[in-house]
Amino acid sequence: MKQVYMDHSATTPADPQVYQAIKPYFMASYGNPSTIYSLGREAKEAVEKAREQVASLINAQPGEVYFTGGGTEAANQAIISYMLRNRNRGNHVITSAVEHHAVLDACRFLEKQGFELTVLPVSPEGLVDPDDLRSALKANTLLVSIMHANNEVGTIQPLKELAAVSRSAGAVFHTDAVQSVGKIPVNVEDLGVDMLSASSHKIYGPKGAGCLYIRKGTRIKNYLHGGAQERKKRPGTENVPGVVGFGKAAELARQNLLERNETLVYLAERLKDGILNNIPCTRLTGHPVHRIPGHVSVCFEFVEGESILLMLDNLGIMASSGSACTSGSLNPSHVLLAMGLSHEIAHGSLRLTLGKNNTEEDVDYVIEVLPGVIHNLREMSPLTPHML
Ligand SMILES: *Cc1c(COP(=O)(O)O)cnc(C)c1O
């Protein structure tokens, strides 16, 4: 059967060049980077090369990049450690209602510990209004954390403006850029962010590797306690193969960004039109223009996202509904609800995220079979009006 993977916002396959780059660090070059003999130094050099590759993708100094065990860990470290380190100066943290749980739940954890939390609303397209942020900032606000691009609906925030508003009020700005780094140009200097979280496995690198960018001068506590790795910010023996793979993936993303995006934009447009023109009672979710290349998210009325996924799986198509972390539960996505969609509509969500290996045939296959899937499900649903 034809297999079509359209869930690149959940994870991506490793690029063959990434796989080749990683391989030596399992057996031939297995040294611990903290040791002084040449085997260890070799591993250390590989980690430092990866740091340069990642830094250059986001226009940071290599010394501002700290490797972590992924995007979730980076975001938790940024938010929790910054608040703990600076609690003598304030106790207020601001985030948005459409964040990934890595950010939202880290903020809620802080709230349970006695910190004050403000969760900003978003527009129907998923945008945070800089004016809302401006009015939420207070003298005791330490940190603002707003994501760059949304994983569920693809919306890209006016990050530069949001960061500027925060910093002019004296608050440090962190962004969860897991869905933007390697997919659209991300430049920490131009954006003016103080901290940024990124992940390897969303950009054709291995899972379990990521980084936290910390602008020089930003004071943050270490989150884990142990050895002196990552300049004491992230103790624990380095995940050398993971870090090397992340570095290679970053280098490839930087080289191929514009070319990949041209194809992704074309394919996503074709897919979106094919869906909206052939399936009634369907709407695009997220921003129509400011969105991640290759990201198509829609809601179908009168159907359940979970049932769509099962039917698509039977046809060899892999996609998402809501976020991967909440699928399995029947709660509609907090992102879609925050954008003002009703529970019923939010339940019928489908996310198709394209990647560099998807072809026009993949897109056309989905356009060919999806209308039938939705039609059949609607016929079975008691919610469907007779007119359809
Ligand atoms: C995937 C994702 C994360 C988590 O990254 P991991 O490396 O899987 O821990 C965080 N934020 C967003 C927006 C994501 O899409």
Short mmCIF file of C-alpha atoms and ligand atoms in Angstrom, two decimals:
data_model
loop_
_atom_site.label_atom_id
_atom_site.label_comp_id
_atom_site.label_asym_id
_atom_site.label_seq_id
_atom_site.Cartn_x
_atom_site.Cartn_y
_atom_site.Cartn_z
CA MET A 1 0.00 0.00 0.00
CA LYS A 2 1.07 3.57 -0.64
CA GLN A 3 2.56 5.18 2.49
CA VAL A 4 2.24 8.92 2.82
CA TYR A 5 3.79 10.57 5.85
CA MET A 6 2.27 14.01 6.46
CA ASP A 7 3.05 14.52 10.13
CA HIS A 8 6.33 16.42 9.99
CA SER A 9 5.32 18.74 12.82
CA ALA A 10 5.22 15.66 15.08
CA THR A 11 8.60 14.38 13.98
CA THR A 12 10.74 13.84 10.88
CA PRO A 13 12.88 10.99 9.60
CA ALA A 14 16.61 11.59 9.96
CA ASP A 15 18.23 12.92 6.81
CA PRO A 16 20.60 10.29 5.31
CA GLN A 17 23.49 12.75 5.73
CA VAL A 18 22.57 13.16 9.39
CA TYR A 19 22.56 9.41 9.85
CA GLN A 20 26.00 9.13 8.25
CA ALA A 21 27.36 11.92 10.44
CA ILE A 22 26.10 10.29 13.63
CA LYS A 23 27.27 6.74 13.03
CA PRO A 24 30.96 7.05 14.05
CA TYR A 25 30.00 8.36 17.49
CA PHE A 26 28.41 5.12 18.62
CA MET A 27 31.41 2.83 18.21
CA ALA A 28 34.58 4.26 16.65
CA SER A 29 34.52 7.66 18.39
CA TYR A 30 32.72 6.72 21.59
CA GLY A 31 34.86 8.84 23.94
CA ASN A 32 33.46 10.89 26.80
CA PRO A 33 33.95 14.55 25.83
CA SER A 34 35.10 15.36 29.39
CA THR A 35 38.19 13.12 29.17
CA ILE A 36 41.62 14.34 28.10
CA TYR A 37 42.94 11.57 25.82
CA SER A 38 42.46 11.92 22.10
CA LEU A 39 39.35 9.71 21.93
CA GLY A 40 37.61 12.08 24.34
CA ARG A 41 38.92 15.17 22.61
CA GLU A 42 37.56 13.87 19.33
CA ALA A 43 34.09 13.67 20.85
CA LYS A 44 34.51 17.09 22.43
CA GLU A 45 35.48 18.58 19.07
CA ALA A 46 32.43 17.01 17.45
CA VAL A 47 30.18 18.59 20.08
CA GLU A 48 31.81 21.99 19.57
CA LYS A 49 31.45 21.72 15.81
CA ALA A 50 27.75 20.97 16.27
CA ARG A 51 27.47 24.00 18.53
CA GLU A 52 28.82 26.18 15.73
CA GLN A 53 26.45 24.63 13.21
CA VAL A 54 23.41 25.24 15.42
CA ALA A 55 24.59 28.73 16.41
CA SER A 56 25.01 29.72 12.80
CA LEU A 57 21.49 28.56 11.93
CA ILE A 58 20.04 31.07 14.42
CA ASN A 59 22.80 33.70 14.20
CA ALA A 60 23.94 33.20 17.80
CA GLN A 61 27.45 33.00 19.25
CA PRO A 62 28.44 29.34 19.81
CA GLY A 63 28.93 30.20 23.49
CA GLU A 64 25.25 31.11 23.76
CA VAL A 65 24.05 27.65 22.67
CA TYR A 66 23.50 25.02 25.38
CA PHE A 67 22.59 21.50 24.28
CA THR A 68 19.67 19.81 26.02
CA GLY A 69 17.72 16.58 25.75
CA GLY A 70 15.21 18.20 23.37
CA GLY A 71 12.77 21.07 23.02
CA THR A 72 10.72 20.25 26.10
CA GLU A 73 13.74 20.26 28.36
CA ALA A 74 15.03 23.50 26.86
CA ALA A 75 11.72 25.30 27.39
CA ASN A 76 11.36 23.99 30.96
CA GLN A 77 14.89 25.06 31.75
CA ALA A 78 14.42 28.52 30.26
CA ILE A 79 11.20 29.24 32.11
CA ILE A 80 11.63 27.53 35.45
CA SER A 81 15.33 28.25 35.89
CA TYR A 82 15.02 31.88 34.93
CA MET A 83 12.15 32.45 37.35
CA LEU A 84 13.94 30.68 40.21
CA ARG A 85 17.19 32.52 39.60
CA ASN A 86 15.53 35.93 39.57
CA ARG A 87 12.72 35.56 42.11
CA ASN A 88 14.20 38.26 44.31
CA ARG A 89 13.27 40.78 41.59
CA GLY A 90 9.72 39.69 40.78
CA ASN A 91 7.35 36.75 40.47
CA HIS A 92 5.20 37.29 37.38
CA VAL A 93 5.43 35.27 34.16
CA ILE A 94 3.41 35.81 30.96
CA THR A 95 2.69 33.29 28.23
CA SER A 96 0.03 32.71 25.56
CA ALA A 97 -2.96 30.38 25.41
CA VAL A 98 -1.69 28.54 22.32
CA GLU A 99 1.68 27.35 23.63
CA HIS A 100 2.89 23.79 23.44
CA HIS A 101 2.43 21.98 26.76
CA ALA A 102 6.20 22.15 27.29
CA VAL A 103 5.73 25.88 27.96
CA LEU A 104 2.16 26.03 29.22
CA ASP A 105 2.65 23.29 31.81
CA ALA A 106 6.03 24.66 32.94
CA CYS A 107 4.26 27.99 33.58
CA ARG A 108 1.41 26.25 35.40
CA PHE A 109 3.95 24.40 37.53
CA LEU A 110 5.41 27.76 38.54
CA GLU A 111 1.94 29.05 39.33
CA LYS A 112 1.42 26.11 41.71
CA GLN A 113 4.71 27.06 43.39
CA GLY A 114 3.34 30.53 44.12
CA PHE A 115 4.42 32.50 41.04
CA GLU A 116 1.87 34.67 39.28
CA LEU A 117 0.86 33.66 35.76
CA THR A 118 -0.90 35.57 32.99
CA VAL A 119 -2.03 33.64 29.91
CA LEU A 120 -2.64 35.95 26.94
CA PRO A 121 -5.55 35.32 24.55
CA VAL A 122 -5.12 35.04 20.78
CA SER A 123 -7.04 36.24 17.72
CA PRO A 124 -9.11 33.78 15.63
CA GLU A 125 -5.98 33.31 13.47
CA GLY A 126 -3.93 32.44 16.55
CA LEU A 127 -2.02 35.71 16.87
CA VAL A 128 -1.01 37.35 20.14
CA ASP A 129 -1.74 41.09 20.07
CA PRO A 130 1.32 43.12 21.19
CA ASP A 131 -1.09 45.56 22.86
CA ASP A 132 -2.45 42.76 25.05
CA LEU A 133 1.10 41.95 26.05
CA ARG A 134 1.82 45.62 26.74
CA SER A 135 -1.11 45.86 29.15
CA ALA A 136 -0.24 42.58 30.88
CA LEU A 137 3.34 43.60 31.68
CA LYS A 138 3.87 44.80 35.24
CA ALA A 139 6.77 45.98 37.38
CA ASN A 140 7.16 42.46 38.79
CA THR A 141 7.09 40.67 35.39
CA LEU A 142 10.31 38.72 35.00
CA LEU A 143 9.70 36.66 31.90
CA VAL A 144 7.52 36.47 28.81
CA SER A 145 7.40 33.21 26.85
CA ILE A 146 5.62 33.21 23.50
CA MET A 147 6.16 30.64 20.79
CA HIS A 148 7.46 31.58 17.35
CA ALA A 149 5.35 29.22 15.24
CA ASN A 150 2.44 27.12 16.42
CA ASN A 151 2.67 23.36 16.06
CA GLU A 152 -1.06 22.78 15.63
CA VAL A 153 -2.15 25.55 13.29
CA GLY A 154 1.15 26.82 11.91
CA THR A 155 0.60 30.47 12.82
CA ILE A 156 3.76 32.57 13.02
CA GLN A 157 3.72 35.25 15.74
CA PRO A 158 4.90 38.86 15.30
CA LEU A 159 7.83 37.83 17.46
CA LYS A 160 10.10 40.79 16.92
CA GLU A 161 7.42 43.18 18.12
CA LEU A 162 6.44 40.99 21.08
CA ALA A 163 10.07 40.68 22.18
CA ALA A 164 10.58 44.43 21.88
CA VAL A 165 7.49 45.16 23.98
CA SER A 166 8.68 42.76 26.69
CA ARG A 167 12.21 44.02 26.80
CA SER A 168 11.21 47.66 26.90
CA ALA A 169 9.22 46.80 30.04
CA GLY A 170 12.27 45.11 31.55
CA ALA A 171 11.12 41.51 31.11
CA VAL A 172 13.25 38.82 29.53
CA PHE A 173 11.78 37.17 26.41
CA HIS A 174 11.90 33.43 25.73
CA THR A 175 10.47 31.81 22.61
CA ASP A 176 9.65 28.19 21.89
CA ALA A 177 11.01 28.11 18.35
CA VAL A 178 10.82 24.35 17.89
CA GLN A 179 8.49 24.76 14.90
CA SER A 180 10.34 27.64 13.28
CA VAL A 181 14.07 26.96 13.59
CA GLY A 182 15.21 25.22 10.43
CA LYS A 183 11.89 25.92 8.68
CA ILE A 184 11.89 29.70 8.33
CA PRO A 185 14.75 32.15 8.84
CA VAL A 186 15.34 32.59 12.58
CA ASN A 187 17.83 35.22 13.68
CA VAL A 188 18.12 35.82 17.42
CA GLU A 189 19.69 39.25 16.90
CA ASP A 190 17.06 40.43 14.48
CA LEU A 191 14.20 39.02 16.58
CA GLY A 192 15.69 40.42 19.76
CA VAL A 193 14.93 37.38 21.92
CA ASP A 194 16.85 36.60 25.12
CA MET A 195 16.24 32.84 25.15
CA LEU A 196 15.11 30.41 22.48
CA SER A 197 14.33 26.69 22.53
CA ALA A 198 14.89 24.42 19.53
CA SER A 199 14.69 20.70 18.85
CA SER A 200 16.56 18.37 16.53
CA HIS A 201 13.94 15.80 15.57
CA LYS A 202 11.58 18.32 13.96
CA ILE A 203 14.27 19.20 11.40
CA TYR A 204 15.51 15.77 10.22
CA GLY A 205 17.85 15.23 13.17
CA PRO A 206 17.69 12.57 15.88
CA LYS A 207 15.22 12.60 18.77
CA GLY A 208 16.30 13.50 22.30
CA ALA A 209 18.52 16.41 21.30
CA GLY A 210 17.82 20.12 21.31
CA CYS A 211 19.20 23.35 22.58
CA LEU A 212 18.53 26.42 24.62
CA TYR A 213 19.96 29.65 23.30
CA ILE A 214 20.74 32.01 26.20
CA ARG A 215 21.78 35.52 25.24
CA LYS A 216 25.06 36.49 26.87
CA GLY A 217 24.34 38.26 30.13
CA THR A 218 20.98 36.58 30.77
CA ARG A 219 21.15 35.13 34.27
CA ILE A 220 19.70 31.66 34.63
CA LYS A 221 20.16 28.88 37.20
CA ASN A 222 21.05 25.37 36.14
CA TYR A 223 18.07 23.09 36.11
CA LEU A 224 19.81 19.77 36.63
CA HIS A 225 22.63 19.38 39.16
CA GLY A 226 25.77 17.39 38.56
CA GLY A 227 28.90 17.77 36.46
CA ALA A 228 30.31 20.75 34.63
CA GLN A 229 29.07 19.86 31.13
CA GLU A 230 27.55 22.65 29.01
CA ARG A 231 29.32 25.16 31.26
CA LYS A 232 27.43 23.73 34.25
CA LYS A 233 24.07 24.69 32.72
CA ARG A 234 23.24 21.14 31.68
CA PRO A 235 25.22 18.54 33.59
CA GLY A 236 25.30 14.93 32.42
CA THR A 237 27.52 13.27 29.82
CA GLU A 238 26.72 14.74 26.43
CA ASN A 239 24.50 12.86 24.00
CA VAL A 240 27.30 13.01 21.43
CA PRO A 241 25.52 11.21 18.55
CA GLY A 242 22.37 13.26 19.17
CA VAL A 243 24.22 16.55 19.31
CA VAL A 244 26.30 15.72 16.22
CA GLY A 245 23.12 14.82 14.36
CA PHE A 246 21.41 18.02 15.47
CA GLY A 247 24.43 19.99 14.23
CA LYS A 248 24.35 18.30 10.84
CA ALA A 249 20.59 18.77 10.57
CA ALA A 250 21.03 22.47 11.37
CA GLU A 251 23.70 22.84 8.71
CA LEU A 252 21.52 21.15 6.09
CA ALA A 253 18.49 23.23 7.06
CA ARG A 254 20.51 26.41 6.66
CA GLN A 255 21.78 25.38 3.23
CA ASN A 256 18.43 24.19 1.91
CA LEU A 257 15.91 26.41 3.65
CA LEU A 258 14.77 28.57 0.75
CA GLU A 259 14.74 25.79 -1.81
CA ARG A 260 12.81 23.42 0.47
CA ASN A 261 10.29 26.13 1.26
CA GLU A 262 9.51 26.92 -2.34
CA THR A 263 8.38 23.33 -2.84
CA LEU A 264 6.59 23.14 0.52
CA VAL A 265 4.62 26.31 -0.12
CA TYR A 266 3.55 25.05 -3.53
CA LEU A 267 2.54 21.60 -2.26
CA ALA A 268 0.69 22.97 0.77
CA GLU A 269 -1.26 25.40 -1.39
CA ARG A 270 -2.26 22.57 -3.70
CA LEU A 271 -3.28 20.40 -0.76
CA LYS A 272 -5.22 23.17 0.96
CA ASP A 273 -7.12 24.10 -2.22
CA GLY A 274 -7.78 20.45 -3.00
CA ILE A 275 -9.34 19.98 0.43
CA LEU A 276 -11.31 23.22 0.66
CA ASN A 277 -12.64 22.95 -2.91
CA ASN A 278 -13.73 19.33 -2.64
CA ILE A 279 -15.08 19.01 0.88
CA PRO A 280 -18.00 21.19 2.03
CA CYS A 281 -18.27 22.62 5.57
CA THR A 282 -14.49 22.78 5.96
CA ARG A 283 -12.37 25.66 7.18
CA LEU A 284 -8.67 26.38 7.33
CA THR A 285 -7.40 26.97 10.88
CA GLY A 286 -4.52 29.27 11.73
CA HIS A 287 -3.33 32.31 9.85
CA PRO A 288 -3.95 32.23 6.08
CA VAL A 289 -0.59 33.89 5.28
CA HIS A 290 1.68 33.96 8.33
CA ARG A 291 2.15 30.23 8.68
CA ILE A 292 4.89 27.60 8.54
CA PRO A 293 5.62 26.43 4.98
CA GLY A 294 4.04 23.02 4.38
CA HIS A 295 1.57 23.29 7.26
CA VAL A 296 -2.09 22.62 6.41
CA SER A 297 -4.61 22.48 9.26
CA VAL A 298 -8.35 22.30 8.79
CA CYS A 299 -11.56 21.56 10.68
CA PHE A 300 -14.36 19.48 9.19
CA GLU A 301 -17.80 19.94 10.65
CA PHE A 302 -19.76 16.91 11.89
CA VAL A 303 -16.80 14.52 12.21
CA GLU A 304 -14.32 13.38 14.86
CA GLY A 305 -10.62 13.97 14.24
CA GLU A 306 -9.72 10.59 15.75
CA SER A 307 -11.96 8.74 13.28
CA ILE A 308 -10.44 10.64 10.36
CA LEU A 309 -6.97 9.58 11.51
CA LEU A 310 -7.96 5.92 11.74
CA MET A 311 -9.54 5.92 8.29
CA LEU A 312 -6.52 7.70 6.82
CA ASP A 313 -4.19 5.23 8.50
CA ASN A 314 -6.04 2.42 6.74
CA LEU A 315 -5.24 4.21 3.49
CA GLY A 316 -1.55 4.58 4.39
CA ILE A 317 -1.75 8.26 5.30
CA MET A 318 -0.17 9.45 8.56
CA ALA A 319 -1.46 12.73 9.98
CA SER A 320 -2.50 14.38 13.27
CA SER A 321 -5.54 15.84 14.94
CA GLY A 322 -5.15 18.27 17.81
CA SER A 323 -1.67 17.74 19.21
CA ALA A 324 0.04 14.38 19.45
CA CYS A 325 0.30 14.73 23.22
CA THR A 326 -3.46 14.98 23.69
CA SER A 327 -4.59 12.48 21.08
CA GLY A 328 -5.86 9.43 22.88
CA SER A 329 -7.92 11.69 25.07
CA LEU A 330 -11.11 13.17 23.73
CA ASN A 331 -10.40 16.72 24.85
CA PRO A 332 -10.40 19.11 21.93
CA SER A 333 -7.19 21.04 21.39
CA HIS A 334 -6.58 23.97 23.75
CA VAL A 335 -5.15 25.83 20.76
CA LEU A 336 -8.32 25.62 18.66
CA LEU A 337 -10.49 26.53 21.65
CA ALA A 338 -8.28 29.54 22.40
CA MET A 339 -8.81 30.65 18.79
CA GLY A 340 -12.52 30.74 19.49
CA LEU A 341 -13.65 27.56 17.75
CA SER A 342 -16.51 25.66 19.39
CA HIS A 343 -15.91 22.23 20.93
CA GLU A 344 -17.84 20.56 18.10
CA ILE A 345 -15.79 22.17 15.36
CA ALA A 346 -12.50 21.71 17.22
CA HIS A 347 -13.20 17.97 17.48
CA GLY A 348 -13.08 17.67 13.69
CA SER A 349 -9.54 18.94 13.27
CA LEU A 350 -6.94 17.51 10.93
CA ARG A 351 -3.30 18.56 10.60
CA LEU A 352 -1.30 17.61 7.52
CA THR A 353 2.31 18.76 7.75
CA LEU A 354 4.46 18.27 4.69
CA GLY A 355 8.18 17.62 4.60
CA LYS A 356 11.06 17.57 2.18
CA ASN A 357 10.31 14.06 0.93
CA ASN A 358 6.66 14.66 0.08
CA THR A 359 5.76 14.79 -3.61
CA GLU A 360 2.93 16.10 -5.73
CA GLU A 361 1.70 12.49 -6.01
CA ASP A 362 1.44 12.32 -2.20
CA VAL A 363 -0.64 15.47 -2.18
CA ASP A 364 -2.86 14.27 -4.99
CA TYR A 365 -3.40 10.93 -3.26
CA VAL A 366 -4.68 12.72 -0.15
CA ILE A 367 -6.92 14.96 -2.24
CA GLU A 368 -8.24 11.87 -4.00
CA VAL A 369 -9.15 9.85 -0.90
CA LEU A 370 -9.93 12.44 1.81
CA PRO A 371 -13.30 13.63 0.43
CA GLY A 372 -14.56 10.03 0.52
CA VAL A 373 -13.32 9.54 4.08
CA ILE A 374 -15.09 12.68 5.32
CA HIS A 375 -18.23 11.85 3.35
CA ASN A 376 -18.43 8.34 4.85
CA LEU A 377 -17.85 9.58 8.38
CA ARG A 378 -20.50 12.25 7.96
CA GLU A 379 -22.99 9.68 6.72
CA MET A 380 -22.44 7.72 9.93
CA SER A 381 -22.63 10.77 12.19
CA PRO A 382 -25.91 11.70 13.89
CA LEU A 383 -24.71 15.31 13.90
CA THR A 384 -24.77 15.68 10.13
CA PRO A 385 -27.71 17.70 8.82
CA HIS A 386 -29.81 16.07 6.03
CA MET A 387 -28.84 18.66 3.44
CA LEU A 388 -25.26 17.41 3.15
C1 LIG B 1 7.74 19.15 19.41
C2 LIG B 1 7.58 20.44 20.10
C3 LIG B 1 8.15 20.65 21.38
C4 LIG B 1 8.85 19.56 22.13
O1 LIG B 1 10.12 19.24 21.59
P1 LIG B 1 10.76 17.82 21.95
O2 LIG B 1 12.13 17.88 21.37
O3 LIG B 1 9.90 16.78 21.31
O4 LIG B 1 10.79 17.72 23.45
C5 LIG B 1 8.01 21.89 21.96
N1 LIG B 1 7.35 22.89 21.34
C6 LIG B 1 6.80 22.73 20.12
C7 LIG B 1 6.12 23.88 19.46
C8 LIG B 1 6.90 21.50 19.47
O5 LIG B 1 6.33 21.35 18.27
#
